[in-house]
Amino acid sequence: MAAPMDDMFSFCVDPGKVAGSVEVRFIDNIKGKGLFAKKSIKKGDSIFIERPLVAAQFLWNALYKYKACEFCLRALETAEENARRLSGNPGLSLPHPELCCVRPELHQACPQCQVMYCSSECRQAAADQYHRALCLGPSQEDPEHPINKLKDAWRSMHYPPETSSIMLMARMVALVKQAKDKAHWQKLFSHFCSRAANEEEEIAHKLLGEQFRGQLALLHSLFRAALYDEHLSRWFVPEGFRSLFALVGTNGQGIGTSSLSQWVHACDALELPAQQREHLDSFIDQLYKDIEKETGDFLNCEGSGLFMLQSSCNHSCIPNAEASFPDNNFLLHLSALNDINPGEEICISYLDCCQRDRSRHSRHKILRENYLFVCSCPKCVSQMDELDVTSEEEEEEEGEAEGETEGDEMEDEMTDV
């Protein structure tokens, strides 16, 4: 069922302006809905800015000391603190520290459980929306608390790199629990992509890895023990729990925030004499080399969120739009990568740049395994009769090598926890 327009745009900054620029249309039973331009959009234009219905930091990311606001996921470390930790150099000093946007003096903790927020506004917003239902109080570090048991079970099943979080589902439940208009929030969540039972099962399995059946049953049991609410009883039966997993798995948008990245962008904007510019650029290049050697690809505070309008964007291997988080928080900016004509579908890529450069066979393998669909974008259609450069055997070897690398990275990082 299509969402009413006031729902689709209600989480956007300036929803009236956005509604005049884009529209959501039903395409077909396979692709479902899509986002289309109502007027010309120029390359580089901001199409919309949207806040999520709910968001959560990944559990492993938080355990690895990536400090983020519990509500908006804003990075809480200063750029210098962030650079020191990521590079493994505790004595590192950044030039132009005044360019760091983090304000530690504004940070606040929940008085009961001590989780951190970037501001009093975020602390109050979390309390008003969901945190009262999830606050562990003095039991924050108690491994026997039902919510901590749920978190530990998830971490033991879903190692980095993470693609989802059980806490996103927990916050959905808590949000409905605390809401005065519970039906309204349940209706909002029902607008997200729904799946048939067999697809829900498969998505849940993909989120958990290979040995899934016992894991899914255990998670369901712990989820029910920690969060059961009679208003949401359908989410707590096995079929409803799988459906919730499918909703998060197919609609969750990754969120990445970084105080260091913001500092680098601010440095790039400085007007400096040529020699100073060269010196600063050289410093930043070396810093990223040191970080890559010490930390690898895990640079950001990472989590995921559910975005109402963004969730209507379909995938393309040649996207004309991309999502980013330039404000160092959970506000999603959708920007045009190319000129977009009226009536044209606005598509993003579910693959990163490196994945999009791989063969059609490889791209489809990633999309089938993670998103359970076969891409029919113009790039894939044009390559359909071409011989893929990478053979199936090479792809399997590549996948095995990637698995070994991820396992090594995880093992190395866990020693620092």
Coordinates of C-alpha atoms in Angstrom, one line a residue:
M1 CA 0.0 0.0 0.0
A2 CA 1.4 3.4 -0.9
A3 CA 2.1 5.8 1.9
P4 CA 0.1 9.1 2.0
M5 CA 2.2 12.0 0.7
D6 CA 2.2 13.8 4.1
D7 CA 3.9 10.7 5.6
M8 CA 6.5 10.3 2.8
F9 CA 7.8 13.9 3.1
S10 CA 7.1 14.5 6.8
F11 CA 10.7 13.7 7.9
C12 CA 12.3 16.0 5.3
V13 CA 13.7 19.4 6.0
D14 CA 11.4 21.8 4.2
P15 CA 8.9 19.0 3.1
G16 CA 6.8 21.4 1.0
K17 CA 9.7 22.3 -1.2
V18 CA 10.7 18.6 -1.5
A19 CA 7.1 17.6 -2.5
G20 CA 7.3 20.1 -5.3
S21 CA 10.5 18.6 -6.7
V22 CA 10.0 14.8 -6.4
E23 CA 7.2 12.3 -6.2
V24 CA 6.9 8.6 -5.2
R25 CA 5.3 6.3 -7.8
F26 CA 4.4 2.6 -7.8
I27 CA 6.4 0.9 -10.6
D28 CA 5.5 -2.7 -10.6
N29 CA 5.2 -5.7 -8.3
I30 CA 8.9 -6.5 -8.6
K31 CA 10.5 -3.1 -8.0
G32 CA 7.6 -1.7 -5.9
K33 CA 7.8 2.1 -5.6
G34 CA 10.4 4.5 -6.9
L35 CA 11.3 8.1 -6.6
F36 CA 10.9 10.4 -9.6
A37 CA 11.8 14.0 -10.5
K38 CA 8.9 16.4 -11.0
K39 CA 11.2 19.1 -12.3
S40 CA 14.7 19.5 -13.7
I41 CA 17.4 18.9 -11.1
K42 CA 21.0 20.0 -11.8
K43 CA 24.1 18.0 -11.1
G44 CA 25.3 18.8 -7.6
D45 CA 21.9 20.0 -6.4
S46 CA 20.6 18.9 -3.0
I47 CA 17.4 16.9 -3.8
F48 CA 16.3 16.6 -0.1
I49 CA 17.6 16.4 3.4
E50 CA 15.9 13.9 5.6
R51 CA 16.1 12.7 9.2
P52 CA 15.4 9.1 10.1
L53 CA 12.4 7.7 11.9
V54 CA 14.8 5.8 14.0
A55 CA 18.6 5.2 14.0
A56 CA 21.2 3.2 16.0
Q57 CA 24.9 2.8 16.1
F58 CA 26.3 -0.6 15.3
L59 CA 27.1 -2.5 18.5
W60 CA 30.6 -3.6 17.4
N61 CA 31.3 -0.1 16.3
A62 CA 30.4 1.3 19.8
L63 CA 32.4 -1.5 21.5
Y64 CA 35.5 -0.5 19.5
K65 CA 35.4 2.9 21.2
Y66 CA 33.8 4.8 18.3
K67 CA 32.0 7.4 20.4
A68 CA 28.8 8.7 18.9
C69 CA 25.7 10.5 20.2
E70 CA 23.2 7.9 21.3
F71 CA 20.5 9.8 19.4
C72 CA 21.8 11.6 16.3
L73 CA 25.1 9.5 15.9
R74 CA 27.2 12.7 15.8
A75 CA 30.8 11.8 16.5
L76 CA 31.8 12.8 20.0
E77 CA 35.5 12.6 19.8
T78 CA 37.3 15.8 18.7
A79 CA 39.1 15.5 15.4
E80 CA 42.4 15.3 17.2
E81 CA 41.2 12.6 19.6
N82 CA 39.8 10.7 16.6
A83 CA 43.0 11.0 14.6
R84 CA 45.1 9.8 17.6
R85 CA 43.0 6.7 18.2
L86 CA 42.7 5.7 14.5
S87 CA 46.4 6.2 13.8
G88 CA 47.6 4.6 17.1
N89 CA 49.6 7.8 17.8
P90 CA 48.6 9.2 21.2
G91 CA 51.0 12.2 20.9
L92 CA 49.6 13.4 17.5
S93 CA 48.7 17.1 17.2
L94 CA 46.5 18.4 14.4
P95 CA 47.1 21.8 12.9
H96 CA 44.2 24.2 12.9
P97 CA 42.4 22.6 15.8
E98 CA 40.0 25.5 15.8
L99 CA 38.4 23.9 12.7
C100 CA 37.1 21.0 14.7
C101 CA 33.3 21.2 15.0
V102 CA 32.9 19.0 18.1
R103 CA 32.0 20.8 21.3
P104 CA 32.6 18.5 24.3
E105 CA 31.3 21.2 26.7
L106 CA 27.8 20.6 25.3
H107 CA 27.9 16.8 25.7
Q108 CA 25.5 15.3 28.2
A109 CA 25.0 11.9 29.8
C110 CA 21.7 10.2 30.6
P111 CA 21.6 10.7 34.4
Q112 CA 20.3 7.1 34.9
C113 CA 22.5 5.0 32.6
Q114 CA 25.2 7.4 31.6
V115 CA 25.0 6.9 27.8
M116 CA 26.3 10.0 26.0
Y117 CA 24.6 12.6 23.9
C118 CA 26.1 15.5 21.9
S119 CA 23.7 18.0 23.4
S120 CA 20.8 18.5 25.9
E121 CA 18.4 18.6 22.9
C122 CA 19.5 15.2 21.7
R123 CA 19.3 13.8 25.3
Q124 CA 15.7 15.1 25.6
A125 CA 14.7 14.0 22.2
A126 CA 15.9 10.4 22.9
A127 CA 14.1 10.4 26.3
D128 CA 10.9 11.6 24.7
Q129 CA 11.0 9.2 21.8
Y130 CA 12.4 5.8 23.0
H131 CA 15.1 6.0 25.6
R132 CA 12.9 5.7 28.7
A133 CA 11.8 2.3 27.5
L134 CA 15.4 1.2 26.9
C135 CA 17.3 2.9 29.7
L136 CA 19.1 0.3 31.8
G137 CA 19.9 2.6 34.7
P138 CA 22.4 1.1 37.1
S139 CA 22.2 -2.2 35.1
Q140 CA 24.0 -0.7 32.1
E141 CA 27.0 -3.0 32.6
D142 CA 25.0 -6.0 34.0
P143 CA 25.6 -8.9 31.6
E144 CA 22.4 -10.6 32.9
H145 CA 20.1 -7.7 32.0
P146 CA 17.7 -8.9 29.2
I147 CA 18.8 -6.1 26.8
N148 CA 22.5 -6.7 27.4
K149 CA 21.9 -10.4 26.8
L150 CA 20.2 -9.5 23.5
K151 CA 23.2 -7.2 22.5
D152 CA 25.8 -9.9 23.4
A153 CA 23.9 -12.5 21.4
W154 CA 23.8 -10.2 18.3
R155 CA 27.5 -9.4 18.6
S156 CA 28.3 -13.1 18.8
M157 CA 26.3 -13.8 15.6
H158 CA 27.0 -10.7 13.4
Y159 CA 30.7 -9.7 13.2
P160 CA 32.1 -6.6 11.5
P161 CA 31.7 -5.3 8.9
E162 CA 28.1 -4.8 10.2
T163 CA 25.2 -4.2 8.0
S164 CA 22.4 -3.9 10.5
S165 CA 21.7 -3.9 14.2
I166 CA 19.3 -5.6 16.6
M167 CA 19.1 -2.2 18.4
L168 CA 17.4 -0.6 15.4
M169 CA 14.6 -3.1 15.9
A170 CA 14.6 -2.5 19.6
R171 CA 14.3 1.2 19.2
M172 CA 11.3 0.7 16.8
V173 CA 9.6 -1.2 19.6
A174 CA 10.5 1.4 22.2
L175 CA 9.3 4.2 20.0
V176 CA 5.9 2.6 19.6
K177 CA 5.8 1.8 23.4
Q178 CA 6.4 5.5 24.3
A179 CA 4.3 7.0 21.6
K180 CA 0.9 8.5 22.5
D181 CA -0.4 7.7 19.0
K182 CA 0.9 4.1 18.7
A183 CA -1.2 3.4 15.6
H184 CA 0.4 6.3 13.7
W185 CA 3.9 5.0 14.3
Q186 CA 2.9 1.4 13.4
K187 CA 1.4 2.8 10.2
L188 CA 4.7 4.6 9.4
F189 CA 6.7 1.5 9.8
S190 CA 4.2 -0.5 7.7
H191 CA 5.0 1.8 4.7
F192 CA 8.5 0.3 4.4
C193 CA 9.1 -2.4 1.9
S194 CA 7.3 -5.6 2.9
R195 CA 8.4 -9.1 1.8
A196 CA 6.8 -12.5 1.4
A197 CA 7.5 -15.0 4.2
N198 CA 10.1 -17.0 2.4
E199 CA 12.0 -13.8 1.5
E200 CA 11.8 -12.6 5.1
E201 CA 13.3 -15.8 6.2
E202 CA 16.2 -15.5 3.7
I203 CA 16.9 -11.9 4.6
A204 CA 17.1 -12.8 8.2
H205 CA 19.5 -15.6 7.4
K206 CA 21.7 -13.3 5.4
L207 CA 22.0 -10.8 8.3
L208 CA 23.1 -13.5 10.6
G209 CA 25.5 -15.5 8.5
E210 CA 25.6 -19.2 7.7
Q211 CA 24.5 -21.0 10.8
F212 CA 21.2 -19.1 11.2
R213 CA 18.3 -21.3 12.3
G214 CA 19.3 -21.7 15.9
Q215 CA 20.6 -18.1 16.0
L216 CA 17.3 -16.7 14.8
A217 CA 15.3 -18.6 17.3
L218 CA 17.6 -17.5 20.1
L219 CA 17.4 -13.8 19.0
H220 CA 13.6 -14.1 18.9
S221 CA 13.5 -15.5 22.4
L222 CA 15.8 -12.8 23.8
F223 CA 14.0 -10.0 21.9
R224 CA 10.7 -11.1 23.3
A225 CA 12.0 -11.4 26.8
A226 CA 13.6 -8.0 26.7
L227 CA 11.0 -5.9 24.9
Y228 CA 7.6 -7.6 24.6
D229 CA 4.7 -5.2 24.3
E230 CA 1.1 -6.3 23.8
H231 CA 0.4 -3.4 21.3
L232 CA 3.1 -5.0 19.1
S233 CA 2.3 -8.6 19.7
R234 CA 2.5 -9.3 15.9
W235 CA 6.2 -8.3 16.0
F236 CA 7.0 -10.9 18.7
V237 CA 5.6 -14.0 17.0
P238 CA 8.2 -15.9 14.9
E239 CA 6.7 -14.7 11.6
G240 CA 6.5 -11.1 12.7
F241 CA 10.0 -11.2 14.0
R242 CA 11.3 -12.4 10.7
S243 CA 9.2 -9.6 9.0
L244 CA 10.9 -7.1 11.2
F245 CA 14.3 -8.4 10.3
A246 CA 13.3 -8.2 6.6
L247 CA 12.1 -4.6 7.0
V248 CA 15.5 -3.5 8.6
G249 CA 17.5 -5.6 6.2
T250 CA 15.9 -4.2 3.0
N251 CA 15.4 -0.6 4.1
G252 CA 18.2 0.1 6.6
Q253 CA 20.5 2.9 5.3
G254 CA 24.1 3.0 6.5
I255 CA 25.1 6.1 8.4
G256 CA 28.7 7.2 8.9
T257 CA 29.9 10.2 10.9
S258 CA 33.4 11.5 11.5
S259 CA 34.8 14.5 13.2
L260 CA 38.1 14.0 11.5
S261 CA 36.5 14.0 8.1
Q262 CA 34.7 17.3 8.9
W263 CA 38.1 18.7 10.0
V264 CA 39.7 17.6 6.7
H265 CA 36.9 19.3 4.7
A266 CA 37.3 22.5 6.7
C267 CA 41.1 22.4 6.0
D268 CA 40.4 21.9 2.3
A269 CA 38.3 25.1 2.3
L270 CA 41.1 27.2 3.8
E271 CA 42.7 29.9 1.6
L272 CA 46.4 29.3 2.2
P273 CA 49.7 30.4 0.6
A274 CA 50.9 27.6 -1.8
Q275 CA 53.7 26.4 0.5
Q276 CA 51.4 26.2 3.5
R277 CA 48.7 24.4 1.4
E278 CA 51.3 21.9 0.2
H279 CA 52.5 21.3 3.8
L280 CA 48.9 20.8 5.1
D281 CA 47.9 18.5 2.3
S282 CA 51.1 16.4 2.8
F283 CA 50.3 16.1 6.5
I284 CA 46.7 14.9 5.8
D285 CA 47.9 12.4 3.2
Q286 CA 50.4 10.9 5.6
L287 CA 47.8 10.8 8.4
Y288 CA 45.4 8.8 6.2
K289 CA 48.3 6.4 5.3
D290 CA 49.0 5.9 9.0
I291 CA 45.3 5.4 9.8
E292 CA 45.0 2.8 6.9
K293 CA 48.0 0.9 8.3
E294 CA 46.6 0.9 11.9
T295 CA 42.8 0.7 11.4
G296 CA 42.0 -0.2 7.8
D297 CA 38.7 0.8 6.4
F298 CA 36.9 1.3 9.8
L299 CA 37.2 5.1 9.9
N300 CA 33.7 6.3 10.9
C301 CA 31.2 6.1 13.7
E302 CA 28.8 3.7 11.9
G303 CA 25.2 2.8 12.3
S304 CA 22.0 2.5 10.3
G305 CA 18.6 4.2 10.1
L306 CA 15.2 4.0 8.5
F307 CA 14.5 6.9 6.2
M308 CA 10.9 7.3 4.8
L309 CA 11.6 9.1 1.5
Q310 CA 15.1 7.7 0.9
S311 CA 13.7 4.1 1.2
S312 CA 11.7 4.7 -2.0
C313 CA 15.0 5.1 -4.1
N314 CA 15.8 2.0 -6.2
H315 CA 19.3 0.8 -7.0
S316 CA 21.2 1.4 -10.2
C317 CA 24.8 0.5 -11.0
I318 CA 25.0 3.9 -12.7
P319 CA 23.2 6.0 -10.1
N320 CA 22.2 9.6 -10.7
A321 CA 22.1 10.5 -7.0
E322 CA 23.9 9.6 -3.8
A323 CA 23.3 9.8 -0.1
S324 CA 25.8 11.4 2.3
F325 CA 26.0 12.7 5.9
P326 CA 28.0 15.9 5.7
D327 CA 26.6 17.4 9.0
N328 CA 28.4 14.8 11.2
N329 CA 25.0 13.4 12.3
F330 CA 22.1 11.3 11.0
L331 CA 20.7 13.9 8.6
L332 CA 20.8 12.3 5.1
H333 CA 21.6 14.6 2.2
L334 CA 20.5 13.2 -1.2
S335 CA 22.4 15.0 -4.0
A336 CA 22.3 14.7 -7.8
L337 CA 25.3 13.1 -9.4
N338 CA 24.1 14.1 -12.9
D339 CA 21.4 16.4 -14.4
I340 CA 18.0 14.7 -13.9
N341 CA 15.1 15.4 -16.2
P342 CA 11.4 15.7 -15.2
G343 CA 9.9 12.3 -15.1
E344 CA 13.2 10.5 -14.7
E345 CA 13.7 8.0 -11.9
I346 CA 16.1 9.0 -9.1
C347 CA 18.3 6.0 -8.3
I348 CA 21.1 5.5 -5.8
S349 CA 23.6 2.6 -5.7
Y350 CA 23.6 0.0 -3.0
L351 CA 27.2 -0.8 -4.0
D352 CA 30.3 1.3 -3.2
C353 CA 32.5 2.7 -6.0
C354 CA 34.9 -0.3 -6.1
Q355 CA 32.0 -2.8 -6.2
R356 CA 30.4 -0.9 -9.1
D357 CA 33.6 -1.2 -11.1
R358 CA 33.5 -5.0 -10.9
S359 CA 32.0 -7.4 -13.4
R360 CA 28.3 -7.8 -13.9
H361 CA 28.5 -11.3 -12.5
S362 CA 30.3 -10.0 -9.4
R363 CA 27.8 -7.1 -8.9
H364 CA 24.9 -9.4 -9.2
K365 CA 26.4 -11.8 -6.7
I366 CA 26.7 -9.0 -4.1
L367 CA 23.2 -7.7 -4.8
R368 CA 21.7 -11.2 -4.6
E369 CA 23.4 -12.1 -1.4
N370 CA 22.8 -8.8 0.4
Y371 CA 19.6 -7.4 -1.1
L372 CA 18.0 -10.4 -2.8
F373 CA 17.3 -9.0 -6.2
V374 CA 18.8 -9.1 -9.7
C375 CA 19.7 -5.7 -11.1
S376 CA 18.2 -4.7 -14.4
C377 CA 19.6 -1.2 -14.7
P378 CA 20.9 0.1 -18.1
K379 CA 24.5 -0.9 -17.3
C380 CA 23.5 -4.5 -16.4
V381 CA 21.2 -4.8 -19.4
S382 CA 23.9 -3.6 -21.8
Q383 CA 26.4 -6.1 -20.4
M384 CA 24.0 -9.0 -20.4
D385 CA 25.3 -10.5 -23.6
E386 CA 28.9 -9.6 -22.9
L387 CA 31.5 -12.0 -21.5
D388 CA 32.2 -11.0 -17.9
V389 CA 35.9 -10.4 -17.4
T390 CA 35.9 -12.2 -14.0
S391 CA 35.0 -15.9 -14.1
E392 CA 32.8 -17.5 -11.5
E393 CA 35.7 -19.5 -10.1
E394 CA 37.7 -16.2 -9.7
E395 CA 34.8 -14.6 -7.9
E396 CA 34.6 -17.5 -5.5
E397 CA 38.3 -17.2 -4.8
E398 CA 37.9 -13.5 -4.4
G399 CA 35.1 -14.0 -1.9
E400 CA 37.2 -16.5 0.2
A401 CA 40.1 -14.0 0.3
E402 CA 37.8 -11.2 1.4
G403 CA 36.4 -13.4 4.1
E404 CA 39.8 -14.2 5.4
T405 CA 40.8 -10.5 5.4
E406 CA 37.6 -9.5 7.3
G407 CA 38.3 -12.2 9.8
D408 CA 41.9 -11.1 10.3
E409 CA 40.8 -7.4 10.6
M410 CA 38.2 -8.4 13.2
E411 CA 40.6 -10.4 15.2
D412 CA 43.2 -7.6 15.2
E413 CA 40.6 -5.0 16.3
M414 CA 39.1 -7.2 19.0
T415 CA 42.5 -7.3 20.8
D416 CA 42.1 -3.5 21.3
V417 CA 38.6 -3.7 22.8

